[in-house]
Short mmCIF file of C-alpha atoms in Angstrom, two decimals:
data_model
loop_
_atom_site.label_atom_id
_atom_site.label_comp_id
_atom_site.label_asym_id
_atom_site.label_seq_id
_atom_site.Cartn_x
_atom_site.Cartn_y
_atom_site.Cartn_z
CA UNK E 69 15.05 -40.40 -9.98
CA UNK E 70 12.27 -42.93 -10.47
CA UNK E 71 9.87 -42.48 -13.37
CA UNK E 72 6.37 -42.20 -11.98
CA UNK E 73 3.16 -42.45 -13.94
CA UNK E 74 1.44 -39.06 -14.37
CA UNK E 75 -1.40 -38.44 -11.97
CA UNK E 76 -4.93 -38.05 -13.39
CA UNK E 77 -5.76 -34.39 -14.10
CA UNK E 78 -7.57 -32.72 -11.19
CA UNK E 79 -10.56 -30.44 -11.43
CA UNK E 80 -9.46 -27.28 -9.65
CA UNK E 81 -11.21 -24.11 -8.47
CA UNK E 82 -11.13 -21.14 -10.82
CA UNK E 83 -8.71 -18.26 -10.30
CA UNK E 84 -10.75 -15.06 -10.05
CA UNK E 85 -9.86 -11.42 -10.58
CA UNK E 86 -10.35 -10.93 -6.84
CA UNK E 87 -7.92 -13.78 -6.13
CA UNK E 88 -5.29 -11.93 -8.15
CA UNK E 89 -5.98 -8.68 -6.30
CA UNK E 90 -5.72 -10.52 -2.97
CA UNK E 91 -2.25 -11.74 -3.96
CA UNK E 92 -0.57 -13.63 -1.13
CA UNK E 93 -3.49 -13.42 1.31
CA UNK E 94 -4.25 -17.09 0.51
CA UNK E 95 -1.32 -18.93 2.16
CA UNK E 96 -1.51 -21.96 -0.16
CA UNK E 97 -1.23 -19.94 -3.38
CA UNK E 98 1.42 -18.09 -5.37
CA UNK E 99 -0.61 -16.74 -8.29
CA UNK E 100 1.77 -14.58 -10.31
CA UNK E 101 5.45 -13.98 -11.00
CA UNK E 102 6.11 -11.65 -8.03
CA UNK E 103 3.49 -13.19 -5.74
CA UNK E 104 1.23 -10.14 -5.98
CA UNK E 105 0.81 -6.99 -8.05
CA UNK E 106 3.24 -4.93 -5.96
CA UNK E 107 6.38 -6.74 -7.11
CA UNK E 108 7.51 -6.96 -3.47
CA UNK E 109 8.08 -10.76 -3.47
CA UNK E 110 7.48 -10.69 0.29
CA UNK E 111 5.85 -13.76 1.80
CA UNK E 112 3.52 -13.15 4.79
CA UNK E 113 4.27 -16.66 6.13
CA UNK E 114 5.94 -17.03 9.53
CA UNK E 115 6.34 -20.74 10.30
CA UNK E 116 9.99 -20.72 9.18
CA UNK E 117 11.81 -18.23 11.38
CA UNK E 118 15.36 -17.07 12.14
CA UNK E 119 15.27 -19.36 15.17
CA UNK E 120 14.29 -22.59 13.35
CA UNK E 121 15.54 -22.07 9.79
CA UNK E 122 18.57 -24.24 10.56
CA UNK E 123 16.13 -27.21 10.48
CA UNK E 124 15.19 -26.51 6.86
CA UNK E 125 15.75 -29.54 4.61
CA UNK E 126 14.90 -30.65 1.07
CA UNK E 127 11.57 -32.52 0.88
CA UNK E 128 11.37 -33.36 -2.83
CA UNK E 129 12.86 -32.31 -6.14
CA UNK E 130 11.39 -31.95 -9.61
CA UNK E 131 13.90 -32.36 -12.41
CA UNK E 132 13.03 -31.13 -15.87
CA UNK E 133 14.08 -32.41 -19.25
CA UNK E 134 15.05 -30.23 -22.20
CA UNK E 135 16.96 -27.55 -20.32
CA UNK E 136 19.47 -26.71 -23.03
CA UNK E 137 21.32 -23.69 -21.68
CA UNK E 138 23.72 -23.89 -18.78
CA UNK E 139 21.91 -21.36 -16.61
CA UNK E 140 18.80 -23.55 -16.33
CA UNK E 141 15.50 -22.42 -14.85
CA UNK E 142 14.72 -18.71 -14.72
CA UNK E 143 11.08 -19.30 -13.89
CA UNK E 144 8.81 -18.59 -10.95
CA UNK E 145 6.39 -21.51 -10.46
CA UNK E 146 2.73 -20.76 -9.87
CA UNK E 147 1.23 -22.73 -6.98
CA UNK E 148 -2.53 -23.23 -6.85
CA UNK E 149 -4.46 -25.67 -4.69
CA UNK E 150 -1.67 -28.16 -4.20
CA UNK E 151 -0.39 -28.08 -7.79
CA UNK E 152 2.78 -26.39 -9.09
CA UNK E 153 2.75 -25.05 -12.66
CA UNK E 154 6.22 -24.41 -14.01
CA UNK E 155 7.75 -23.42 -17.35
CA UNK E 156 11.20 -24.17 -18.71
CA UNK E 157 13.46 -23.58 -21.68
CA UNK E 158 12.03 -23.92 -25.19
CA UNK E 159 8.52 -23.51 -23.76
CA UNK E 160 8.31 -26.83 -22.03
CA UNK E 161 5.83 -26.73 -19.15
CA UNK E 162 4.64 -29.05 -16.41
CA UNK E 163 1.97 -29.42 -13.75
CA UNK E 164 3.34 -31.17 -10.65
CA UNK E 165 1.64 -32.50 -7.52
CA UNK E 166 3.01 -30.48 -4.58
CA UNK E 167 2.70 -33.32 -2.06
CA UNK E 168 4.94 -35.74 -3.90
CA UNK E 169 6.66 -33.93 -6.77
CA UNK E 170 4.87 -36.25 -9.23
CA UNK E 171 3.99 -35.17 -12.76
CA UNK E 172 0.34 -34.41 -13.61
CA UNK E 173 0.77 -33.21 -17.20
CA UNK E 174 3.48 -31.99 -19.58
CA UNK E 175 3.28 -29.46 -22.42
CA UNK E 176 5.83 -29.45 -25.25
CA UNK E 177 5.73 -26.74 -27.86
CA UNK E 178 6.69 -27.53 -31.44
CA UNK E 179 9.06 -24.65 -32.21
CA UNK E 180 9.95 -23.68 -35.78
CA UNK E 181 13.42 -23.92 -37.25
CA UNK E 182 15.41 -20.73 -37.74
CA UNK E 183 14.60 -18.99 -34.46
CA UNK E 184 16.49 -15.69 -34.15
CA UNK E 185 16.63 -14.25 -30.62
CA UNK E 186 14.74 -17.19 -29.12
CA UNK E 187 17.20 -19.67 -30.59
CA UNK E 188 20.08 -18.24 -28.56
CA UNK E 189 17.99 -17.44 -25.48
CA UNK E 190 15.20 -20.03 -25.12
CA UNK E 191 14.42 -19.26 -21.46
CA UNK E 192 10.96 -18.69 -20.06
CA UNK E 193 10.15 -17.05 -16.73
CA UNK E 194 6.70 -18.36 -15.95
CA UNK E 195 2.94 -18.53 -16.34
CA UNK E 196 0.09 -16.18 -15.53
CA UNK E 197 -3.30 -17.55 -14.47
CA UNK E 198 -7.01 -16.66 -14.68
CA UNK E 199 -10.06 -18.88 -14.49
CA UNK E 200 -9.08 -22.38 -15.52
CA UNK E 201 -6.32 -21.14 -17.85
CA UNK E 202 -2.60 -20.58 -17.79
CA UNK E 203 -0.91 -18.08 -20.10
CA UNK E 204 2.64 -18.28 -21.46
CA UNK E 205 4.70 -16.33 -23.96
CA UNK E 206 6.86 -18.31 -26.38
CA UNK E 207 10.30 -17.91 -27.93
CA UNK E 208 8.67 -17.86 -31.38
CA UNK E 209 6.74 -14.75 -30.23
CA UNK E 210 3.30 -16.25 -29.61
CA UNK E 211 1.03 -15.97 -26.57
CA UNK E 212 -0.80 -19.17 -25.66
CA UNK E 213 -3.50 -20.20 -23.22
CA UNK E 214 -3.45 -23.70 -21.73
CA UNK E 215 -6.18 -25.55 -19.87
CA UNK E 216 -4.94 -25.67 -16.28
CA UNK E 217 -6.42 -29.12 -15.67
CA UNK E 218 -5.01 -30.88 -18.74
CA UNK E 219 -2.26 -28.72 -20.31
CA UNK E 220 -4.12 -28.66 -23.63
CA UNK E 221 -3.95 -25.53 -25.81
CA UNK E 222 -7.08 -23.34 -25.63
CA UNK E 223 -5.83 -20.58 -27.93
CA UNK E 224 -2.56 -19.62 -29.60
CA UNK E 225 -2.02 -16.16 -31.12
CA UNK E 226 1.03 -14.68 -32.87
CA UNK E 227 2.31 -11.54 -31.16
CA UNK E 228 5.10 -10.57 -33.58
CA UNK E 229 7.39 -12.07 -36.22
CA UNK E 230 10.10 -14.23 -34.65
CA UNK E 231 12.01 -14.18 -37.96
CA UNK E 232 12.71 -10.46 -37.46
CA UNK E 233 14.07 -11.06 -33.95
CA UNK E 234 11.09 -10.97 -31.59
CA UNK E 235 10.51 -13.44 -28.76
CA UNK E 236 8.67 -13.57 -25.43
CA UNK E 237 10.60 -14.73 -22.38
CA UNK E 238 8.83 -12.87 -19.54
CA UNK E 239 6.00 -14.22 -17.44
CA UNK E 240 2.80 -12.41 -18.45
CA UNK E 241 0.65 -10.66 -15.86
CA UNK E 242 -3.18 -10.78 -15.78
CA UNK E 243 -5.03 -7.54 -14.99
CA UNK E 244 -8.83 -7.73 -14.93
CA UNK E 245 -9.74 -9.64 -18.11
CA UNK E 246 -6.49 -8.93 -19.96
CA UNK E 247 -3.20 -10.80 -20.29
CA UNK E 248 -0.35 -8.31 -20.51
CA UNK E 249 3.08 -9.18 -21.88
CA UNK E 250 6.15 -7.67 -23.49
CA UNK E 251 8.73 -8.64 -26.10
CA UNK E 252 12.37 -9.74 -26.02
CA UNK E 253 14.93 -9.22 -28.77
CA UNK E 254 16.25 -5.71 -28.16
CA UNK E 255 19.79 -6.68 -29.18
CA UNK E 256 18.45 -7.23 -32.68
CA UNK E 257 16.89 -4.48 -34.84
CA UNK E 258 13.40 -4.64 -33.29
CA UNK E 259 10.90 -2.21 -31.80
CA UNK E 260 9.79 -2.77 -28.20
CA UNK E 261 6.17 -2.87 -27.06
CA UNK E 262 3.76 -3.84 -24.28
CA UNK E 263 0.65 -5.77 -25.37
CA UNK E 264 -2.69 -6.61 -23.76
CA UNK E 265 -4.84 -9.56 -24.91
CA UNK E 266 -8.36 -10.65 -24.06
CA UNK E 267 -7.98 -13.61 -21.70
CA UNK E 268 -11.05 -15.37 -23.13
CA UNK E 269 -10.30 -15.10 -26.84
CA UNK E 270 -6.66 -14.08 -27.29
CA UNK E 271 -7.67 -11.00 -29.27
CA UNK E 272 -5.26 -8.09 -28.86
CA UNK E 273 -6.84 -5.21 -26.93
CA UNK E 274 -4.04 -2.63 -27.15
CA UNK E 275 -0.35 -2.09 -27.82
CA UNK E 276 2.03 0.52 -26.44
CA UNK E 277 5.26 0.97 -28.41
CA UNK E 278 8.28 1.86 -26.29
CA UNK E 279 9.88 3.45 -29.36
CA UNK E 280 7.70 6.30 -30.68
CA UNK E 281 6.85 6.68 -34.33
CA UNK E 282 8.12 9.68 -36.29
CA UNK E 283 6.29 12.78 -35.09
CA UNK E 284 5.06 11.22 -31.85
CA UNK E 285 6.16 12.56 -28.44
CA UNK E 286 9.65 11.25 -27.72
CA UNK E 287 10.68 10.88 -31.35
CA UNK E 288 12.55 14.20 -31.09
CA UNK E 289 15.03 12.44 -28.74
CA UNK E 290 16.36 10.39 -31.68
CA UNK E 291 18.59 12.26 -34.11
CA UNK E 292 17.89 9.93 -37.04
CA UNK E 293 14.20 9.06 -37.66
CA UNK E 294 15.31 6.04 -39.69
CA UNK E 295 16.41 4.35 -36.46
CA UNK E 296 12.97 4.51 -34.85
CA UNK E 297 11.34 1.42 -36.43
CA UNK E 298 14.21 -0.72 -35.04
CA UNK E 299 15.18 1.30 -31.98
CA UNK E 300 15.19 -1.43 -29.31
CA UNK E 301 13.44 -0.83 -26.00
CA UNK E 302 12.41 -4.46 -25.48
CA UNK E 303 10.17 -5.22 -22.49
CA UNK E 304 11.44 -8.66 -21.53
CA UNK E 305 10.60 -8.71 -17.82
CA UNK E 306 7.30 -8.69 -15.95
CA UNK E 307 5.77 -5.43 -14.76
CA UNK E 308 3.79 -4.46 -11.66
CA UNK E 309 0.28 -3.04 -11.24
CA UNK E 310 -1.54 -0.61 -8.96
CA UNK E 311 -5.30 -1.38 -8.97
CA UNK E 312 -6.21 1.93 -7.31
CA UNK E 313 -4.46 3.97 -9.99
CA UNK E 314 -5.13 1.35 -12.70
CA UNK E 315 -1.52 1.78 -13.79
CA UNK E 316 0.88 -0.79 -15.21
CA UNK E 317 4.54 -0.11 -14.45
CA UNK E 318 6.97 -1.69 -16.91
CA UNK E 319 10.72 -1.45 -17.48
CA UNK E 320 12.22 -1.03 -20.95
CA UNK E 321 15.47 -2.21 -22.49
CA UNK E 322 18.46 -0.76 -24.30
CA UNK E 323 18.38 1.40 -27.45
CA UNK E 324 19.65 0.00 -30.73
CA UNK E 325 22.48 -0.45 -31.44
CA UNK E 326 23.74 -1.21 -27.94
CA UNK E 327 27.19 0.39 -27.73
CA UNK E 328 27.46 2.87 -30.60
CA UNK E 329 25.33 6.00 -30.28
CA UNK E 330 26.58 8.10 -33.17
CA UNK E 331 23.50 7.43 -35.30
CA UNK E 332 21.02 7.95 -32.46
CA UNK E 333 22.08 11.17 -30.77
CA UNK E 334 19.71 12.28 -28.02
CA UNK E 335 18.13 10.68 -24.95
CA UNK E 336 16.45 7.90 -27.01
CA UNK E 337 13.05 7.69 -25.33
CA UNK E 338 11.52 5.47 -24.08
CA UNK E 339 14.51 3.13 -23.75
CA UNK E 340 16.21 2.34 -20.41
CA UNK E 341 13.11 3.74 -18.72
CA UNK E 342 10.13 2.96 -16.55
CA UNK E 343 6.80 3.60 -18.26
CA UNK E 344 3.42 3.86 -16.52
CA UNK E 345 0.53 3.01 -18.83
CA UNK E 346 -3.24 2.84 -18.31
CA UNK E 347 -4.14 -0.84 -17.91
CA UNK E 348 -7.41 -0.44 -19.86
CA UNK E 349 -6.09 1.49 -22.86
CA UNK E 350 -2.29 1.21 -22.93
CA UNK E 351 -1.99 5.01 -23.00
CA UNK E 352 1.17 6.45 -21.49
CA UNK E 353 0.60 8.33 -18.23
CA UNK E 354 4.23 9.10 -17.42
CA UNK E 355 7.77 7.90 -17.91
CA UNK E 356 11.10 8.16 -16.13
CA UNK E 357 14.34 7.50 -18.01
CA UNK E 358 17.11 6.05 -15.86
CA UNK E 359 19.93 6.05 -18.43
CA UNK E 360 19.52 8.61 -21.23
CA UNK E 361 21.40 7.70 -24.42
CA UNK E 362 22.47 4.35 -22.99
CA UNK E 363 25.81 3.09 -24.35
CA UNK E 364 26.32 0.09 -22.02
CA UNK E 365 23.40 -2.27 -22.73
CA UNK E 366 21.91 -1.30 -19.36
CA UNK E 367 18.35 -2.49 -19.88
CA UNK E 368 16.00 -1.14 -17.23
CA UNK E 369 13.95 -4.32 -17.34
CA UNK E 370 13.69 -4.70 -13.58
CA UNK E 371 10.63 -5.66 -11.54
CA UNK E 372 9.21 -2.31 -10.29
CA UNK E 373 8.44 -2.55 -6.57
CA UNK E 374 5.37 -0.64 -5.34
CA UNK E 375 4.89 0.49 -1.74
CA UNK E 376 3.34 3.08 0.53
CA UNK E 377 5.95 5.28 2.21
CA UNK E 378 5.79 8.35 4.40
CA UNK E 379 8.12 10.89 2.80
CA UNK E 380 8.56 14.31 4.35
CA UNK E 381 5.67 13.60 6.70
CA UNK E 382 3.31 12.83 3.82
CA UNK E 383 2.03 9.38 2.72
CA UNK E 384 3.16 8.62 -0.83
CA UNK E 385 2.58 5.84 -3.32
CA UNK E 386 6.08 5.05 -4.55
CA UNK E 387 7.81 2.90 -7.15
CA UNK E 388 11.26 1.62 -6.20
CA UNK E 389 13.83 0.43 -8.73
CA UNK E 390 17.36 -0.80 -8.13
CA UNK E 391 18.70 -0.13 -11.58
CA UNK E 392 21.30 -1.70 -13.81
CA UNK E 393 23.08 1.67 -13.92
CA UNK E 394 23.84 1.15 -10.17
CA UNK E 395 21.43 3.79 -8.82
CA UNK E 396 18.54 3.02 -6.47
CA UNK E 397 15.50 5.15 -7.27
CA UNK E 398 12.35 6.09 -5.37
CA UNK E 399 9.73 7.59 -7.70
CA UNK E 400 6.27 8.99 -7.07
CA UNK E 401 3.88 6.30 -8.34
CA UNK E 402 1.22 8.83 -9.36
CA UNK E 403 3.38 11.32 -11.27
CA UNK E 404 6.69 9.57 -11.93
CA UNK E 405 8.61 12.42 -10.31
CA UNK E 406 11.91 11.55 -8.69
CA UNK E 407 11.81 11.49 -4.89
CA UNK E 408 15.38 10.30 -4.34
CA UNK E 409 18.15 8.37 -6.02
CA UNK E 410 21.67 7.29 -4.99
CA UNK E 411 24.19 4.64 -6.05
CA UNK E 412 23.98 1.30 -4.26
CA UNK E 413 27.34 0.07 -5.63
CA UNK E 414 30.82 1.62 -5.86
CA UNK E 415 30.31 2.55 -9.53
CA UNK E 416 32.60 5.26 -10.94
CA UNK E 417 30.24 5.97 -13.86
CA UNK E 418 28.15 8.51 -11.92
CA UNK E 419 27.73 9.30 -8.22
CA UNK E 420 24.76 11.67 -8.17
CA UNK E 421 21.67 12.72 -10.09
CA UNK E 422 20.97 16.17 -11.45
CA UNK E 423 17.83 18.21 -10.68
CA UNK E 424 16.19 16.64 -13.75
CA UNK E 425 16.89 13.12 -12.46
CA UNK E 426 19.59 12.40 -15.03
CA UNK E 427 22.86 10.85 -13.84
CA UNK E 428 25.80 13.26 -13.78
CA UNK E 429 28.20 11.11 -15.79
CA UNK E 430 31.82 11.17 -14.65
CA UNK E 431 33.21 8.47 -16.92
CA UNK E 432 31.69 6.75 -19.95
CA UNK E 433 33.97 3.74 -19.65
CA UNK E 434 34.50 3.86 -23.42
CA UNK E 435 37.67 3.49 -25.49
CA UNK E 436 37.20 5.81 -28.44
CA UNK E 437 39.27 5.58 -31.64
CA UNK E 438 42.67 7.21 -31.10
CA UNK E 439 42.60 6.90 -27.30
CA UNK E 440 45.93 5.86 -25.79
CA UNK E 441 44.87 5.60 -22.15
CA UNK E 442 42.15 3.31 -20.93
CA UNK E 443 39.35 5.13 -19.06
CA UNK E 444 38.46 4.32 -15.48
CA UNK E 445 36.16 1.34 -15.51
CA UNK E 446 32.38 1.34 -15.06
CA UNK E 447 29.96 -1.55 -14.33
CA UNK E 448 29.89 -4.33 -16.91
CA UNK E 449 26.95 -4.93 -19.24
CA UNK E 450 25.04 -6.80 -16.50
CA UNK E 451 25.25 -3.68 -14.37
CA UNK E 452 24.86 -3.04 -10.65
CA UNK E 453 21.97 -5.52 -10.66
CA UNK E 454 19.92 -7.12 -13.38
CA UNK E 455 16.51 -8.67 -14.00
CA UNK E 456 16.79 -11.05 -11.04
CA UNK E 457 13.92 -10.07 -8.72
CA UNK E 458 14.47 -7.93 -5.62
CA UNK E 459 12.28 -8.00 -2.52
CA UNK E 460 10.81 -5.49 -0.06
CA UNK E 461 9.74 -5.93 3.56
CA UNK E 462 7.07 -3.27 4.27
CA UNK E 463 7.23 -3.76 8.06
CA UNK E 464 10.99 -3.16 8.18
CA UNK E 465 10.84 -0.74 5.24
CA UNK E 466 13.90 -2.42 3.73
CA UNK E 467 14.55 -3.14 0.05
CA UNK E 468 16.68 -6.24 -0.62
CA UNK E 469 18.67 -6.51 -3.84
CA UNK E 470 21.42 -8.66 -5.30
CA UNK E 471 24.12 -6.10 -6.03
CA UNK E 472 27.02 -6.66 -8.44
CA UNK E 473 30.43 -5.01 -8.18
CA UNK E 474 32.21 -5.27 -11.53
CA UNK E 475 34.48 -3.31 -13.82
CA UNK E 476 34.53 -3.06 -17.62
CA UNK E 477 35.70 -0.94 -20.52
CA UNK E 478 33.53 -0.52 -23.61
CA UNK E 479 34.57 -0.08 -27.24
CA UNK E 480 31.93 1.41 -29.57
CA UNK E 481 32.23 0.47 -33.24
CA UNK E 482 30.04 1.68 -36.08
CA UNK E 483 28.55 -1.35 -37.83
CA UNK E 484 26.04 -1.89 -40.59
CA UNK E 485 22.68 -3.17 -39.49
CA UNK E 486 21.63 -6.60 -40.81
CA UNK E 487 17.97 -7.54 -40.24
CA UNK E 488 17.33 -10.41 -37.81
CA UNK E 489 20.94 -10.44 -36.58
CA UNK E 490 22.50 -9.23 -33.35
CA UNK E 491 23.42 -5.56 -33.70
CA UNK E 492 25.58 -4.58 -30.72
CA UNK E 493 28.02 -2.26 -32.57
CA UNK E 494 30.96 -2.72 -30.27
CA UNK E 495 32.13 -4.77 -27.34
CA UNK E 496 33.07 -4.84 -23.69
CA UNK E 497 36.20 -5.96 -21.85
CA UNK E 498 35.59 -7.11 -18.30
CA UNK E 499 38.46 -6.35 -15.92
CA UNK E 500 39.50 -8.65 -13.06
CA UNK E 501 38.64 -6.31 -10.19
CA UNK E 502 36.30 -5.58 -8.59
CA UNK E 503 34.41 -8.79 -9.18
CA UNK E 504 32.05 -9.80 -6.38
CA UNK E 505 28.41 -9.74 -5.38
CA UNK E 506 26.42 -8.86 -2.28
CA UNK E 507 22.88 -9.07 -0.98
CA UNK E 508 22.21 -5.51 0.23
CA UNK E 509 19.43 -4.06 2.37
CA UNK E 510 18.55 -0.47 1.39
CA UNK E 511 16.47 1.96 3.45
CA UNK E 512 14.40 3.74 0.76
CA UNK E 513 13.73 6.75 3.00
CA UNK E 514 17.36 7.55 3.74
CA UNK E 515 19.01 5.88 0.73
CA UNK E 516 21.44 4.15 3.10
CA UNK E 517 22.67 0.56 2.93
CA UNK E 518 21.77 -1.02 6.27
CA UNK E 519 23.71 -4.25 5.78
CA UNK E 520 25.27 -6.48 3.17
CA UNK E 521 26.08 -10.16 2.84
CA UNK E 522 29.08 -10.44 0.55
CA UNK E 523 29.42 -13.19 -2.09
CA UNK E 524 32.61 -14.35 -3.83
CA UNK E 525 31.41 -13.58 -7.37
CA UNK E 526 28.70 -11.39 -8.95
CA UNK E 527 25.37 -13.22 -8.86
CA UNK E 528 22.19 -13.11 -10.91
CA UNK E 529 20.09 -14.86 -8.26
CA UNK E 530 16.87 -13.27 -7.06
CA UNK E 531 15.69 -12.49 -3.53
CA UNK E 532 12.59 -13.30 -1.43
CA UNK E 533 11.82 -11.99 2.06
CA UNK E 534 9.34 -13.29 4.63
CA UNK E 535 7.30 -11.71 7.42
CA UNK E 536 9.14 -13.84 9.99
CA UNK E 537 12.37 -11.92 9.35
CA UNK E 538 14.19 -13.94 6.68
CA UNK E 539 15.74 -13.13 3.32
CA UNK E 540 16.31 -16.05 0.94
CA UNK E 541 18.86 -15.58 -1.85
CA UNK E 542 20.92 -17.87 -4.04
CA UNK E 543 24.33 -17.24 -5.52
CA UNK E 544 26.53 -18.01 -8.51
CA UNK E 545 28.23 -20.88 -6.69
CA UNK E 546 24.94 -22.76 -6.27
CA UNK E 547 24.35 -21.98 -2.60
CA UNK E 548 20.85 -21.20 -1.35
CA UNK E 549 21.15 -18.94 1.68
CA UNK E 550 18.83 -17.72 4.42
CA UNK E 551 19.80 -14.40 6.02
CA UNK E 552 18.42 -12.46 8.96
CA UNK E 553 16.49 -9.61 7.36
CA UNK E 554 17.42 -7.17 10.14
CA UNK E 555 21.16 -7.82 10.21
CA UNK E 556 22.16 -9.82 7.11
CA UNK E 557 23.60 -12.60 9.26
CA UNK E 558 23.86 -15.97 7.49
CA UNK E 559 21.56 -18.42 9.28
CA UNK E 560 21.38 -21.42 6.91
CA UNK E 561 22.78 -22.56 3.59
CA UNK E 562 22.12 -25.44 1.20
CA UNK E 563 24.37 -26.54 -1.64
CA UNK E 564 22.16 -27.06 -4.72
CA UNK E 565 24.85 -28.22 -7.14
CA UNK E 566 23.91 -25.68 -9.85
CA UNK E 567 24.23 -21.94 -10.20
CA UNK E 568 21.06 -19.99 -9.46
CA UNK E 569 20.49 -17.65 -12.39
CA UNK E 570 17.68 -15.10 -12.58
CA UNK E 571 15.41 -17.14 -10.33
CA UNK E 572 14.13 -16.35 -6.84
CA UNK E 573 12.40 -18.38 -4.15
CA UNK E 574 8.66 -18.67 -3.49
CA UNK E 575 6.82 -19.87 -0.38
CA UNK E 576 3.41 -21.40 0.35
CA UNK E 577 1.63 -23.42 3.03
CA UNK E 578 0.68 -27.02 2.24
CA UNK E 579 -1.11 -29.24 4.76
CA UNK E 580 -0.08 -26.99 7.62
CA UNK E 581 3.55 -26.83 6.56
CA UNK E 582 5.44 -23.90 5.06
CA UNK E 583 7.41 -24.79 1.97
CA UNK E 584 10.10 -22.73 0.27
CA UNK E 585 10.72 -23.57 -3.39
CA UNK E 586 13.83 -22.69 -5.38
CA UNK E 587 14.66 -23.22 -9.07
CA UNK E 588 18.33 -24.16 -9.48
CA UNK E 589 19.79 -25.49 -12.72
CA UNK E 590 17.22 -27.90 -14.15
CA UNK E 591 15.77 -28.76 -10.72
CA UNK E 592 13.15 -27.25 -8.45
CA UNK E 593 13.70 -28.11 -4.79
CA UNK E 594 10.98 -27.93 -2.12
CA UNK E 595 12.26 -27.22 1.40
CA UNK E 596 10.42 -27.67 4.69
CA UNK E 597 11.25 -27.87 8.38
CA UNK E 598 12.42 -31.19 9.75
CA UNK E 599 10.29 -32.51 12.57
CA UNK E 600 6.94 -31.45 11.14
CA UNK E 601 4.48 -34.06 9.89
CA UNK E 602 3.63 -33.81 6.22
CA UNK E 603 5.58 -34.36 3.05
CA UNK E 604 7.96 -37.18 2.43
CA UNK E 605 11.01 -36.67 0.27
CA UNK E 606 10.55 -37.84 -3.32
CA UNK E 607 12.61 -37.39 -6.46
#
């Protein structure tokens, strides 16, 4: 790739609160991690169709420096007015001209020595935007605001102590005048939270702890109060927002320690849950726990997908979650009550939910001391799906998810907690079969799988659908695939050369041409249809 001189910084229109509420109505913009507040990651664009997608070809690539872990980009670029804003490992960030792939500015964060969680997992999943600012969490547990035109720091505030084990890897989300983010580090002795900060000043407005304090509601679900200050429940993925209800929906991670539950008997609220909090105050409205007393490291840090569905003849606001525990859930978005839930994989851990919404566990998958026979396997620690984003097509009423079929046996071990060190208390043995992945289309009304596109190995690639009838999804072998959203038929594939891990595609219009962008390894590739005037390939 040729080294090109950075372009002069542009002066760009401000991003307004109304722009954020409008989401993907502006075809040239992708303004937040999921595209809009619903978490649907569904593009309304229709230029690329099932009939012409075979003409899709790479137009330019942007290759990043400093990508130090083999899984590469996990980010979703923001695209505003012809400029792409993208984050990478170790809190590198870039502004790139969308017409040529040329660099406009670069941000490099000076990270301290002795990082704990962020040292082993330096990934970052993207920016949020408001006004002329971009907002990013850092692996040393700060939240920063950058000038969108120049990349210069406007403010920089500490969120928590990275030396204890905290970090921020999720893309923040802006709601009204607040920047909302969560913490990573739940495999260390930390306490999870969701924070809101004033976008103008960086001053913290509120904090909701996902692990209650002694005496607070939920604390009775922990047998030992001493565990509470370090109980886990990290919030390391981006949430969704309903402006009408003014509710933030956010997934929470595993309890601490991960595999051994003898010192934390009980359901361990609010871990492995979805919490709905008031966006103005951070007060809890409701919660739903997917995996009570989790013993498998099954974080419920998924992107909650919001939609309007007719259920039983009545219109309902719903939240849909394809969970790491291999169940697909439809919840009432107002109350949090379970509407329906069924497995979307062949898991042997549980096959149905009880009247209270709790899984009826058939097999823990654990080898306890003194056991002589291995138990029947259950999904591995990455579960039936993971944090990689799903998608939802509201016209077809189909939910698209990257499903994982895997098998593992867990061994819990009582260990002594050491501050600022990983505290898993056990291990997992992955078995050879089953071991594959599949893009699956789920009907949320009937809880049936309408189709699947099978992959050779379990994948952590995300999914994006489009209004023209396409589903874009990567895989672990580095293929970027376009499927027919009605049938799952493979229509087009592109070999990227790197595995696609945690990332999903985005799509915008630029100069009359629809582009699809995909992070793969340390490269972002822009695809467009051959035969249309517009961009020329650059690298």
